[in-house]
Coordinates of C-alpha atoms and ligand atoms in Angstrom, one line a residue:
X65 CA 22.9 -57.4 -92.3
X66 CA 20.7 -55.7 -90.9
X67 CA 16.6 -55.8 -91.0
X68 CA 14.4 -52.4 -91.2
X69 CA 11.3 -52.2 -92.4
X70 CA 10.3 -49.6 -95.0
X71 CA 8.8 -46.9 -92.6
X72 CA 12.2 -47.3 -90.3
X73 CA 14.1 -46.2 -93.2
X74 CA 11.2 -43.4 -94.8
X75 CA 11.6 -42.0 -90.7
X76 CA 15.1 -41.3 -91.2
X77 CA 15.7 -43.9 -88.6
X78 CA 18.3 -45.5 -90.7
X79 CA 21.9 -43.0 -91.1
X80 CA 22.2 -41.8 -95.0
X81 CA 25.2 -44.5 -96.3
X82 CA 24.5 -47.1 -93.6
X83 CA 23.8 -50.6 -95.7
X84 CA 20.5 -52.0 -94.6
X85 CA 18.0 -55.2 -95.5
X86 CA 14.5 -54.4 -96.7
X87 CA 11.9 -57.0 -97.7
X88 CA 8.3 -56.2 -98.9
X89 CA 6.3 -56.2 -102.2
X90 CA 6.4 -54.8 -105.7
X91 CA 3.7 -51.8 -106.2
X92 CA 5.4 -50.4 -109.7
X93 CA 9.0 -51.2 -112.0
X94 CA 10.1 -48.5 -114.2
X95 CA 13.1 -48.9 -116.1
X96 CA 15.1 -46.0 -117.5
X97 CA 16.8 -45.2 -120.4
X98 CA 20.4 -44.6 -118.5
X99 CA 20.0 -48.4 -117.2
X100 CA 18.6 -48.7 -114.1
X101 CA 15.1 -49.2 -112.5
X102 CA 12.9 -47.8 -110.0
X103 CA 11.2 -50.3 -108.1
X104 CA 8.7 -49.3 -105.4
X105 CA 8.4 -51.6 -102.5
X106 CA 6.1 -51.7 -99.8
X107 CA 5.6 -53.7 -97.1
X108 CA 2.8 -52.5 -95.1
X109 CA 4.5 -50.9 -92.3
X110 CA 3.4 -47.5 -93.1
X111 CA 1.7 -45.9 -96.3
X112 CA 4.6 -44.9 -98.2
X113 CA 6.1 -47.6 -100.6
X114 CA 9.9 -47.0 -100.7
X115 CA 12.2 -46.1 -103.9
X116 CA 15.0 -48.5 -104.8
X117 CA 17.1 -47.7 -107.1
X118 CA 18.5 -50.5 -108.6
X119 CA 21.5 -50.3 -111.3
X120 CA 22.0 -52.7 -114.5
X121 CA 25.6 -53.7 -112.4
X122 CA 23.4 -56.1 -110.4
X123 CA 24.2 -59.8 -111.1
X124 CA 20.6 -60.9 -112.1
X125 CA 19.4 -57.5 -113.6
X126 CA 18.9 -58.9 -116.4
X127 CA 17.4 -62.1 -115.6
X128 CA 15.6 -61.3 -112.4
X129 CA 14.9 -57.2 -112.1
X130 CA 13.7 -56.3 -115.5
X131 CA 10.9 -59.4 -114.6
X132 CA 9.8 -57.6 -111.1
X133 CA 5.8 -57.2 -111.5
X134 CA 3.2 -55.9 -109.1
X135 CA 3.2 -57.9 -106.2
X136 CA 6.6 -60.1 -106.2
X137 CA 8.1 -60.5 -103.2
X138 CA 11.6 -58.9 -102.9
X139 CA 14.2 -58.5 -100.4
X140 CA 16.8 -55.7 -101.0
X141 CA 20.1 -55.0 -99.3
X142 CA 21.8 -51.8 -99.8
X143 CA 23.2 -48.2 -99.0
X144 CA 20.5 -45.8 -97.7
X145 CA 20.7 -42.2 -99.6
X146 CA 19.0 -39.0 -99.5
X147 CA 16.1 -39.3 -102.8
X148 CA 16.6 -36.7 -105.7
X149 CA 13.1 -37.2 -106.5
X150 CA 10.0 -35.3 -105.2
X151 CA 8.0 -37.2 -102.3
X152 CA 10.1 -39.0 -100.2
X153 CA 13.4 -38.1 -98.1
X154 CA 14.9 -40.9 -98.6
X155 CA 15.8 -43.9 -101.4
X156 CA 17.4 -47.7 -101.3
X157 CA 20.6 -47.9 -103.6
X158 CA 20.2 -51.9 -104.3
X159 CA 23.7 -53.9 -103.9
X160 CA 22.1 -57.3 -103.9
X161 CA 18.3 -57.5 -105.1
X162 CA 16.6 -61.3 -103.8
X163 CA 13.7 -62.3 -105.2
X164 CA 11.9 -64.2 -102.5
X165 CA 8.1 -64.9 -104.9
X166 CA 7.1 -64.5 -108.3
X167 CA 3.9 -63.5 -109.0
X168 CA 2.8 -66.5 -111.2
X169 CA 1.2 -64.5 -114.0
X170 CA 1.1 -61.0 -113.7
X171 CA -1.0 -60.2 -116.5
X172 CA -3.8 -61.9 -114.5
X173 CA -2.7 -61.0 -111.2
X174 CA -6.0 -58.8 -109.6
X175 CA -4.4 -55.8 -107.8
X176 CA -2.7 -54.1 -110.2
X177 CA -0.9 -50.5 -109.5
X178 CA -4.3 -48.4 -110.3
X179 CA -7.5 -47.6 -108.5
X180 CA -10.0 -50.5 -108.0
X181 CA -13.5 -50.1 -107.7
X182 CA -14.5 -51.7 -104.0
X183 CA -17.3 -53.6 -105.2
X184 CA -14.1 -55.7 -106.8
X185 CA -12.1 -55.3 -104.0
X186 CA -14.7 -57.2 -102.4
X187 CA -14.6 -59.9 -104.1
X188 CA -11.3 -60.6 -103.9
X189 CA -11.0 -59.6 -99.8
X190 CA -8.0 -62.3 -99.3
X191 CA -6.1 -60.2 -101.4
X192 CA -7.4 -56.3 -101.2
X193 CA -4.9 -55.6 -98.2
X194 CA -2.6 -55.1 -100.7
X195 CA -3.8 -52.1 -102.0
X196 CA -3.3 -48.7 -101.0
X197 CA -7.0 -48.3 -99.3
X198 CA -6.7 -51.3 -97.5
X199 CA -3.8 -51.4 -95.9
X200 CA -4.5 -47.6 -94.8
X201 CA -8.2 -48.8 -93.3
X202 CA -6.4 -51.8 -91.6
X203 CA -3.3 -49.3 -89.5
X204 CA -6.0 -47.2 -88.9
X205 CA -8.0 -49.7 -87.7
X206 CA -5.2 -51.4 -85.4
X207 CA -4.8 -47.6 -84.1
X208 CA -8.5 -46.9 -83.0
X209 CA -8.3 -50.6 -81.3
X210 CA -4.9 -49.8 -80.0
X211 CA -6.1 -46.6 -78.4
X212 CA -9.8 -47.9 -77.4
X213 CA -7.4 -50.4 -74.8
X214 CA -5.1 -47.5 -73.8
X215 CA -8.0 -44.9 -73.1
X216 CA -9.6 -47.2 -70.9
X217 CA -6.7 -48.5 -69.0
X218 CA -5.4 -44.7 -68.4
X219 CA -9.0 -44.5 -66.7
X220 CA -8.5 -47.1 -64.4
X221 CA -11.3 -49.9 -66.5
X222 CA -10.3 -53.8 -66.6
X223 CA -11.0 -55.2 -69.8
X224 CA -13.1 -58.4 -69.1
X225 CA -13.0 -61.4 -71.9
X226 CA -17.1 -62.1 -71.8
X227 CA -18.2 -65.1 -73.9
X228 CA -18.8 -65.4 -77.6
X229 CA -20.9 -68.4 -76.8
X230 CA -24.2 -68.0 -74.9
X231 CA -27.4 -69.5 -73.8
X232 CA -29.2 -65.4 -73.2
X233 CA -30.5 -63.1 -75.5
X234 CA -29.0 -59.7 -74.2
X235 CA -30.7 -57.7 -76.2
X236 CA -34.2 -59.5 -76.7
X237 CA -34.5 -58.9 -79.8
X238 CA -34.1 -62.6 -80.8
X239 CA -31.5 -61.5 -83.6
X240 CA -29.5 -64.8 -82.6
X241 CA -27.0 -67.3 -84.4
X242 CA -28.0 -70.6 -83.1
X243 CA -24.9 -72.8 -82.3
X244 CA -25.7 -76.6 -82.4
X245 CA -24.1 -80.1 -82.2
X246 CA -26.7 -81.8 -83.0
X247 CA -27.8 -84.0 -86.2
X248 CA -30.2 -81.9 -88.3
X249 CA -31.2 -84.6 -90.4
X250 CA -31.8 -86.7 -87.2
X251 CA -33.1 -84.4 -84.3
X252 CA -33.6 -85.5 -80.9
X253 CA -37.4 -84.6 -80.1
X254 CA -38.9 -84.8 -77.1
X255 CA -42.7 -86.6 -76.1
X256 CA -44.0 -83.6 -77.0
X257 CA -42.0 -83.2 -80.9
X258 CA -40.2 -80.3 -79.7
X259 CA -36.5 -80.4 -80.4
X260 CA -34.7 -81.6 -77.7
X261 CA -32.1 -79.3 -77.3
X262 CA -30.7 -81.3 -73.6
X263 CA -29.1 -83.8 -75.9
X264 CA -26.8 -81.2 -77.4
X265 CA -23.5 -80.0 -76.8
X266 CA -24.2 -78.0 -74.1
X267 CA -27.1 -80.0 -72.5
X268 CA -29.5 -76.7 -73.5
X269 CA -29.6 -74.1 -76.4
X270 CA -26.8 -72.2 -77.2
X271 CA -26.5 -69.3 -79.6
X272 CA -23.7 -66.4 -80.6
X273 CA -23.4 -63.6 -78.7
X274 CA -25.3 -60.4 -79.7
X275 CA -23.9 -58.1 -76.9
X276 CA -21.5 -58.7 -74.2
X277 CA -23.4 -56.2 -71.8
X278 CA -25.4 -58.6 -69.2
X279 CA -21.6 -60.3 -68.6
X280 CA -19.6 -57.5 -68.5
X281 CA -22.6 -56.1 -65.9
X282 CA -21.4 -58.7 -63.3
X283 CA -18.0 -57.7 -63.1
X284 CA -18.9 -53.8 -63.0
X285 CA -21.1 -54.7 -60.2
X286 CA -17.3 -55.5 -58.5
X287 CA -14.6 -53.9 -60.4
X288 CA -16.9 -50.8 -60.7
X289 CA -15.1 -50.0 -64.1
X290 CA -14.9 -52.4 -67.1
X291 CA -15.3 -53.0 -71.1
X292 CA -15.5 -55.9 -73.4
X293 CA -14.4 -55.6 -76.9
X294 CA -15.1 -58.9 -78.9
X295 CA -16.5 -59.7 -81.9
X296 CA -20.7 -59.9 -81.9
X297 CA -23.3 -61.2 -83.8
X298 CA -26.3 -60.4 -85.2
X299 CA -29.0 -62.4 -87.3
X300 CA -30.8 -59.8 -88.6
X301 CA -31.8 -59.6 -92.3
X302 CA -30.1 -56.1 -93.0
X303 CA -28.7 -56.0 -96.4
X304 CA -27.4 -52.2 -95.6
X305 CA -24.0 -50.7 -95.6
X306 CA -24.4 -50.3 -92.1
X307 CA -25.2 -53.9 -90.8
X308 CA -23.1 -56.8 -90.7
X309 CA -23.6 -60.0 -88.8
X310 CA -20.1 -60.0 -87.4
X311 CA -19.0 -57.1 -85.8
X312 CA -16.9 -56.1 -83.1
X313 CA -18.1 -54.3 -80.4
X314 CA -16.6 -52.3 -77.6
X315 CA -19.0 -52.0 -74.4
X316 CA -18.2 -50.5 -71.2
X317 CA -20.0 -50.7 -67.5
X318 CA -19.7 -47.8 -64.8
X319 CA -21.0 -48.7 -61.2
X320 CA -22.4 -45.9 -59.7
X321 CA -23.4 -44.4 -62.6
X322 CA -26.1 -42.4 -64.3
X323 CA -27.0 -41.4 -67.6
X324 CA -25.2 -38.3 -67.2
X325 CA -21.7 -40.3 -66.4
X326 CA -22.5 -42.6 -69.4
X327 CA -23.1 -39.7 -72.1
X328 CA -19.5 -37.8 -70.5
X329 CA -17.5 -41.4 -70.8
X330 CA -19.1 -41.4 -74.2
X331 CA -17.6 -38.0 -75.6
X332 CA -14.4 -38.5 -73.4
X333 CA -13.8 -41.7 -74.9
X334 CA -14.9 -41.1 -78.6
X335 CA -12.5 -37.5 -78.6
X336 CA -9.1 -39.7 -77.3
X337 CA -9.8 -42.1 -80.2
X338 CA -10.2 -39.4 -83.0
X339 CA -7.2 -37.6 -81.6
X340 CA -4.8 -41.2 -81.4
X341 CA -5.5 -41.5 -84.9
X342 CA -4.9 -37.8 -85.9
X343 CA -1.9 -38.3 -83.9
X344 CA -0.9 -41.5 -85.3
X345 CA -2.0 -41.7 -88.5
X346 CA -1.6 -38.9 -90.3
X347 CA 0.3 -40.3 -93.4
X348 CA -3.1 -42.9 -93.9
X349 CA -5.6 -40.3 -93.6
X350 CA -4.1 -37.8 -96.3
X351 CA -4.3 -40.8 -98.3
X352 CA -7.9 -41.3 -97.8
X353 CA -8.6 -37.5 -97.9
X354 CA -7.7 -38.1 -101.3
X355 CA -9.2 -41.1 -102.4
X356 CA -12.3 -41.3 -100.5
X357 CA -13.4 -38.4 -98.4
X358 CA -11.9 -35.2 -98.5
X359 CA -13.2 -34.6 -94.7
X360 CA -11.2 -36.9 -93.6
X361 CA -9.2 -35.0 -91.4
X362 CA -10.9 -31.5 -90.9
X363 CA -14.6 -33.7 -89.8
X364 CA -12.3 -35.6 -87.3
X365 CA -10.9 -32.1 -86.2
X366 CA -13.8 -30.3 -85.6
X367 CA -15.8 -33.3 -84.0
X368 CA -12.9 -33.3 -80.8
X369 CA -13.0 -29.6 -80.8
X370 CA -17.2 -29.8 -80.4
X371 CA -18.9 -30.3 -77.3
X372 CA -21.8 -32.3 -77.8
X373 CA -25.2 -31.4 -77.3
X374 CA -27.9 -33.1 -75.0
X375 CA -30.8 -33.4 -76.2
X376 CA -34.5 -34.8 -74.8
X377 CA -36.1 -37.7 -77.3
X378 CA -39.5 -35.2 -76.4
X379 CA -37.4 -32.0 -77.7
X380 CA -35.9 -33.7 -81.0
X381 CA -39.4 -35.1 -81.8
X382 CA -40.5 -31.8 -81.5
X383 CA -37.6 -30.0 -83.3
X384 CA -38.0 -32.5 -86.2
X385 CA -41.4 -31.6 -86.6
X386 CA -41.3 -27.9 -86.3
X387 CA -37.9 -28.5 -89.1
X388 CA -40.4 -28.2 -91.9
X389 CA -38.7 -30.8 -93.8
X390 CA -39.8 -33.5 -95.7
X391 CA -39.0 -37.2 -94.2
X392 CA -39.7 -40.4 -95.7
X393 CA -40.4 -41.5 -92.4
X394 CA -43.2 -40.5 -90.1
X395 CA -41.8 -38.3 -86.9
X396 CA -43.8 -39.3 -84.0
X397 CA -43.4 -39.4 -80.6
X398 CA -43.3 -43.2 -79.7
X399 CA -41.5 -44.1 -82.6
X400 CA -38.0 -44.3 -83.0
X401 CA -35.5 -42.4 -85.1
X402 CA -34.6 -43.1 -88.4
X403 CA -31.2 -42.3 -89.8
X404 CA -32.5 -39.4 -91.9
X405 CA -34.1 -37.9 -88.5
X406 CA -30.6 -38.5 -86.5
X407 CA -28.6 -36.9 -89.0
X408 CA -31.0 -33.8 -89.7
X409 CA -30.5 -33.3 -85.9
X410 CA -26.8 -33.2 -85.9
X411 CA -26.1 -32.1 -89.4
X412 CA -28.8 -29.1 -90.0
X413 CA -30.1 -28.6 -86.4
X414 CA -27.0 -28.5 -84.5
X415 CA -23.9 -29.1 -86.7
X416 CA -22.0 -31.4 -83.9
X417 CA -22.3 -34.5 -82.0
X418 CA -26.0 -34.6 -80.1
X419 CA -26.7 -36.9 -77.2
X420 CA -30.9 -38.0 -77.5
X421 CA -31.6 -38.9 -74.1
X422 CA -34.5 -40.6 -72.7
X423 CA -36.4 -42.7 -74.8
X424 CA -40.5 -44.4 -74.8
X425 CA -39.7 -47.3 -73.0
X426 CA -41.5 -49.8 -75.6
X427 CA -38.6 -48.8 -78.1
X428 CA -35.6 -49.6 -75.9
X429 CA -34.4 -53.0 -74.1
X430 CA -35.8 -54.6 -71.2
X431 CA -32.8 -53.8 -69.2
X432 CA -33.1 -49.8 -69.6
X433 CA -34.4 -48.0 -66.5
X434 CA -37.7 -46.5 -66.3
X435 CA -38.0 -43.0 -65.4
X436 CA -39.7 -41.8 -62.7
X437 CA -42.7 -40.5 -65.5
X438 CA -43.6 -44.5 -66.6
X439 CA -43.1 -43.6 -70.2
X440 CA -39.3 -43.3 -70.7
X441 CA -36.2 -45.3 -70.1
X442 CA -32.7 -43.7 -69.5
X443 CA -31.3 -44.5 -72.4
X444 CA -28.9 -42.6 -74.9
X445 CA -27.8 -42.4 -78.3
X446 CA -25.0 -40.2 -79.6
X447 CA -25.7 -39.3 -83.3
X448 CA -22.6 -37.6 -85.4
X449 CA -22.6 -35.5 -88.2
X450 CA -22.4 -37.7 -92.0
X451 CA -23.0 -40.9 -89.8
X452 CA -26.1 -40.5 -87.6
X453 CA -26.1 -42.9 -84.3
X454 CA -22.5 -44.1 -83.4
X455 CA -23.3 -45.3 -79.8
X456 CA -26.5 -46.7 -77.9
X457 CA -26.2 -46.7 -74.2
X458 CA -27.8 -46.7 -70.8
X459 CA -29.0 -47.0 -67.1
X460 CA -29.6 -50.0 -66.3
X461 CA -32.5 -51.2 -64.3
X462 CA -31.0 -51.9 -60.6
X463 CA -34.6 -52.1 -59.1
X464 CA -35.6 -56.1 -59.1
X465 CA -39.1 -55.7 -59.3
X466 CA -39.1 -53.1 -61.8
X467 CA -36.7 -55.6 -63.9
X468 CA -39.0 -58.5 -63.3
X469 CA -42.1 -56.3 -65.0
X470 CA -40.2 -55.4 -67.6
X471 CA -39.0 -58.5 -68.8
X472 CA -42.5 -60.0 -68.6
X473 CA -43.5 -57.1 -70.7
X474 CA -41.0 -58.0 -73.3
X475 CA -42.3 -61.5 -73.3
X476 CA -38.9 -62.5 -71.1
X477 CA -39.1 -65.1 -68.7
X478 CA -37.2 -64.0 -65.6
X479 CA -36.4 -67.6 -64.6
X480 CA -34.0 -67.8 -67.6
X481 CA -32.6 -64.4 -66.6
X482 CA -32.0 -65.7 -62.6
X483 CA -28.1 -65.0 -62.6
X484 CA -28.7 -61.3 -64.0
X485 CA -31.4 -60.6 -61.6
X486 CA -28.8 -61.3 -59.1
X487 CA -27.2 -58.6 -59.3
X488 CA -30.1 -56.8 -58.2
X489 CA -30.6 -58.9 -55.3
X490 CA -27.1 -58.5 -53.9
X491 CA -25.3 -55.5 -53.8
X492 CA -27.3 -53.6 -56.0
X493 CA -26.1 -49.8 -57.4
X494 CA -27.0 -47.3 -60.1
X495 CA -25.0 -48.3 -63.0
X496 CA -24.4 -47.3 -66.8
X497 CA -22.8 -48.6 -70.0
X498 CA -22.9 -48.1 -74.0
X499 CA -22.0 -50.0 -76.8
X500 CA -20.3 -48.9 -79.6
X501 CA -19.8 -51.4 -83.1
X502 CA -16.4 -51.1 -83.6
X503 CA -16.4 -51.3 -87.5
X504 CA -18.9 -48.1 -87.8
X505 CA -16.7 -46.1 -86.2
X506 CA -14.3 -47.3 -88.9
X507 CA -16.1 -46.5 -91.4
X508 CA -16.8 -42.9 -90.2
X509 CA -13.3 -41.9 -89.5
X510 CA -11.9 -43.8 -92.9
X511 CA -15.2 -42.1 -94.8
X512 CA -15.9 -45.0 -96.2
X513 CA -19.3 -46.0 -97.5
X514 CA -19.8 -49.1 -96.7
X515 CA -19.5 -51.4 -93.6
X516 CA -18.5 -54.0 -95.7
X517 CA -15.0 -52.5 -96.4
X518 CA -14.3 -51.8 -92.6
X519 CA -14.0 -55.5 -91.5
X520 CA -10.9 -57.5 -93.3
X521 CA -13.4 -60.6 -93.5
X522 CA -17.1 -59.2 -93.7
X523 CA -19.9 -61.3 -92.8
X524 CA -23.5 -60.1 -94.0
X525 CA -26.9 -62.2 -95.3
X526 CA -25.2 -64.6 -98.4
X527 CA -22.0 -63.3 -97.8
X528 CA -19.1 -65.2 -95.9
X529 CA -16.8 -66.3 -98.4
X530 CA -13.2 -66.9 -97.0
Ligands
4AD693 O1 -27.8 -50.6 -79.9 P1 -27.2 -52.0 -79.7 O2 -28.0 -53.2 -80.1 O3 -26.9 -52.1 -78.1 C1 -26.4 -53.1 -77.4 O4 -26.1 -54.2 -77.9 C2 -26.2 -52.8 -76.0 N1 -26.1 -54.1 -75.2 C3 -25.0 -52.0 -75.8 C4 -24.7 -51.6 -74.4 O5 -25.3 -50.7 -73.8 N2 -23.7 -52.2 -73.8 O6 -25.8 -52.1 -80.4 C5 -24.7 -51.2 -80.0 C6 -24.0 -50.7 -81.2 C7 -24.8 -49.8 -82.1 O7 -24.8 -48.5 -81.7 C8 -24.0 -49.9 -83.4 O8 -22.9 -49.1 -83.4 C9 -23.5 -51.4 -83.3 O9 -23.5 -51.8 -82.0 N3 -24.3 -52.3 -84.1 C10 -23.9 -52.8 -85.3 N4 -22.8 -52.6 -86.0 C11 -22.7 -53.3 -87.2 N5 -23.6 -54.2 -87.7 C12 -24.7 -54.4 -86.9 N6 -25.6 -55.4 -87.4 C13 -24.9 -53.8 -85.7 N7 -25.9 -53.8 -84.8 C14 -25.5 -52.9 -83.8

């Protein structure tokens, strides 16, 4: 017999009267008065559960069906027929109904056919795929990745698998996961008392990655046109429902590149993804018009339809303080934006995506290169309406003795930094790249709140159960 998953059937992919083998979960039972029930089954594939109609004929109606609860597992054989009912074209009329797993007690049983607040959801994240929201964040999730690896290979990138494990802070920012072998009841110390870190795994300090972008650099610097997308880390305090301390994070690298290519990749790239999912996922993001955001569709619309603006860092400070509006933060030039200023530029001033451009060097990484006027790096952010920054990007620095000042302004020691000045000693070029955390554009184009409910298994401060 054969096997065809739910959204084969719902496609019409399956001939009305043709027998055929479905196998998912319970959402609902209803029984009715003429003898027969309506059991929606789901199994993931798309958002629609499907109706089958099974009659009281069936050999273990009795015994078996009229038990069905939220969540058994069920496998149903029969003919496919055009639904009566209002919703979907098409129904299962049972012949055989198997029940492959009870649901021990259903009275206890957590995801029940109703609307769940997420704060529980969260709690009980093994199981929250089975709901409704869930399972449309995690198809639209596998879309955006799906189409983040298909943009890029239609524009002639390689991706390039850079290492979770590391012994460089890419960023500087010492936000690092420390990764250690060693006995931290019984450390190794040197003469000195310092831990002695060349009795460990790997003979030195090693820590999680916090940015693929000084690896991925080396290959640009010979394929000319790469990404990474892995997962990242981040050990920063940030109990926000923006931050998480696991995050995925895509990161391309264009040689012979300026600012200018890498804010054009940026809006090329973001566009093919918003339009994949409109594309794609159409059935998901009514769904979540509904339930969570009901701009789900017509913000995704307008923001592939937008150019985006460029904007100076100079320009927005002064536009922000010309705005007459009351910030809780202070708007400066020097300092950096805050969320409230990044979305007053995109949302009041301008109304669509805004590339800031060129920022005070002492607020951006070591690697960013100075202008020519000493006080600003070529760096970018793109900032989008309801969200604020989506994307931080840059030139790099390909001048070696500019690189060398900058890290020893950041406190860097350049001799731990000897195979990434390199690439300035050999070969070097103008190049750009960004970096984009995978699950915030997740959260924008589900409209969800928080970060937390992007990932399947979020990691934040006190949080990693599972
Ligand atoms: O601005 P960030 O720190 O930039 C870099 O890591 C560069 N190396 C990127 C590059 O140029 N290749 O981080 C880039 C993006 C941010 O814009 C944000 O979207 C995301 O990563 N991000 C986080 N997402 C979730 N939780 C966190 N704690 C994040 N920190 C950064």
């Amino acid at each position: 017999m054969a096997v065809a998953s739910i959204q084969q059937v719902l496609d019409g992919k399956v001939a009305v009267g043709e027998t055929v083998t479905v196998q998912g979960w319970v959402r609902t039972r209803r029984d009715s008065k003429a003898g027969l029930s309506f059991i929606n089954l789901s199994d993931g594939s798309g958002f629609a559960p499907i109706q089958i109609v099974a009659p009281a004929l069936l050999a273990n109606y009795e015994s078996e069906v009229k038990r069905l609860s939220a969540g058994c597992a069920v496998r149903a054989t029969g003919a496919v027929a055009a639904s009566e009912g209002q919703g979907q074209a098409y129904e299962l009329q049972a012949e055989t109904i198997e029940v492959v797993g009870w649901v021990e007690d259903p009275e206890t049983y957590p995801i029940q056919p109703k609307a769940h607040s997420l704060e529980f959801l969260r709690e009980v994240a093994h199981l929250r795929p089975r709901t409704n929201l869930f399972g449309a964040v995690s198809r639209i999730r596998h879309c955006m990745a799906q189409a983040i690896h298909r943009f890029f290979h239609e524009q002639g990138f390689y991706w390039i698998n850079t290492p979770i494990i590391s012994t460089s802070d890419a960023e500087g920012a010492g936000q690092m996961f420390r990764i250690s072998t060693l006995d931290m009841m019984n450390l190794p110390r040197t003469a000195k008392g310092e831990v002695d870190f060349s009795k460990d795994f790997f003979g030195k300090e090693a820590f999680l990655t916090v940015s693929g972008q000084l690896n991925v650099e080396a290959y640009c610097l010979a394929l000319s046109k790469v990404y990474t997308f892995g997962p990242t880390f981040r050990a920063e305090n940030s109990h926000t429902t923006r931050h998480l301390a696991e995050f995925w994070m895509i990161e391309p690298e264009i040689a012979f590149a300026d600012l200018n290519d890498d804010a054009a990749l940026a809006e090329a790239f973001l566009k093919y993804i918003f339009k994949a999912v409109l594309d794609e996922r159409m059935d998901d993001l009514t769904f979540l018009a509904e339930r969570v955001e009901k701009t789900a569709i017509s913000k995704l619309e307008a923001f592939i339809n937008a150019p985006f603006e460029r904007i100076e860092y100079g320009d927005a400070i002064t536009l922000l303080q010309k705005s007459g509006q009351k910030f809780d933060y202070p708007v400066e030039w020097g300092l950096d934006l805050q969320t409230e200023h990044e979305r007053w530029l995109t949302e009041q001033h301008v109304g669509r995506p805004v590339v800031v451009a060129n920022y005070p060097e002492h607020i951006k990484a070591f690697y960013m290169r100075l202008n020519d006027d000493g006080r600003t790096v070529a760096a970018m952010d793109v900032l989008a309406p309801g969200i604020g920054e989506i994307i931080g990007g840059s030139q790099r620095e390909e001048r070696l003795d500019v690189l060398d000042a900058r890290m020893r302004q950041f406190g860097l020691d350049p001799a731990h930094y000897q195979w990434y000045r390199d690439f300035r000693r050999y070969g070097s070029v103008p190049h750009a790249g960004f970096g984009l955390g995978f699950e915030r554009l997740v959260v924008y184009v589900c409209g969800l709140q928080n970060i937390r409910d992007a990932i399947p298994y979020p990691r934040a401060p006190g949080l990693a159960t599972f």
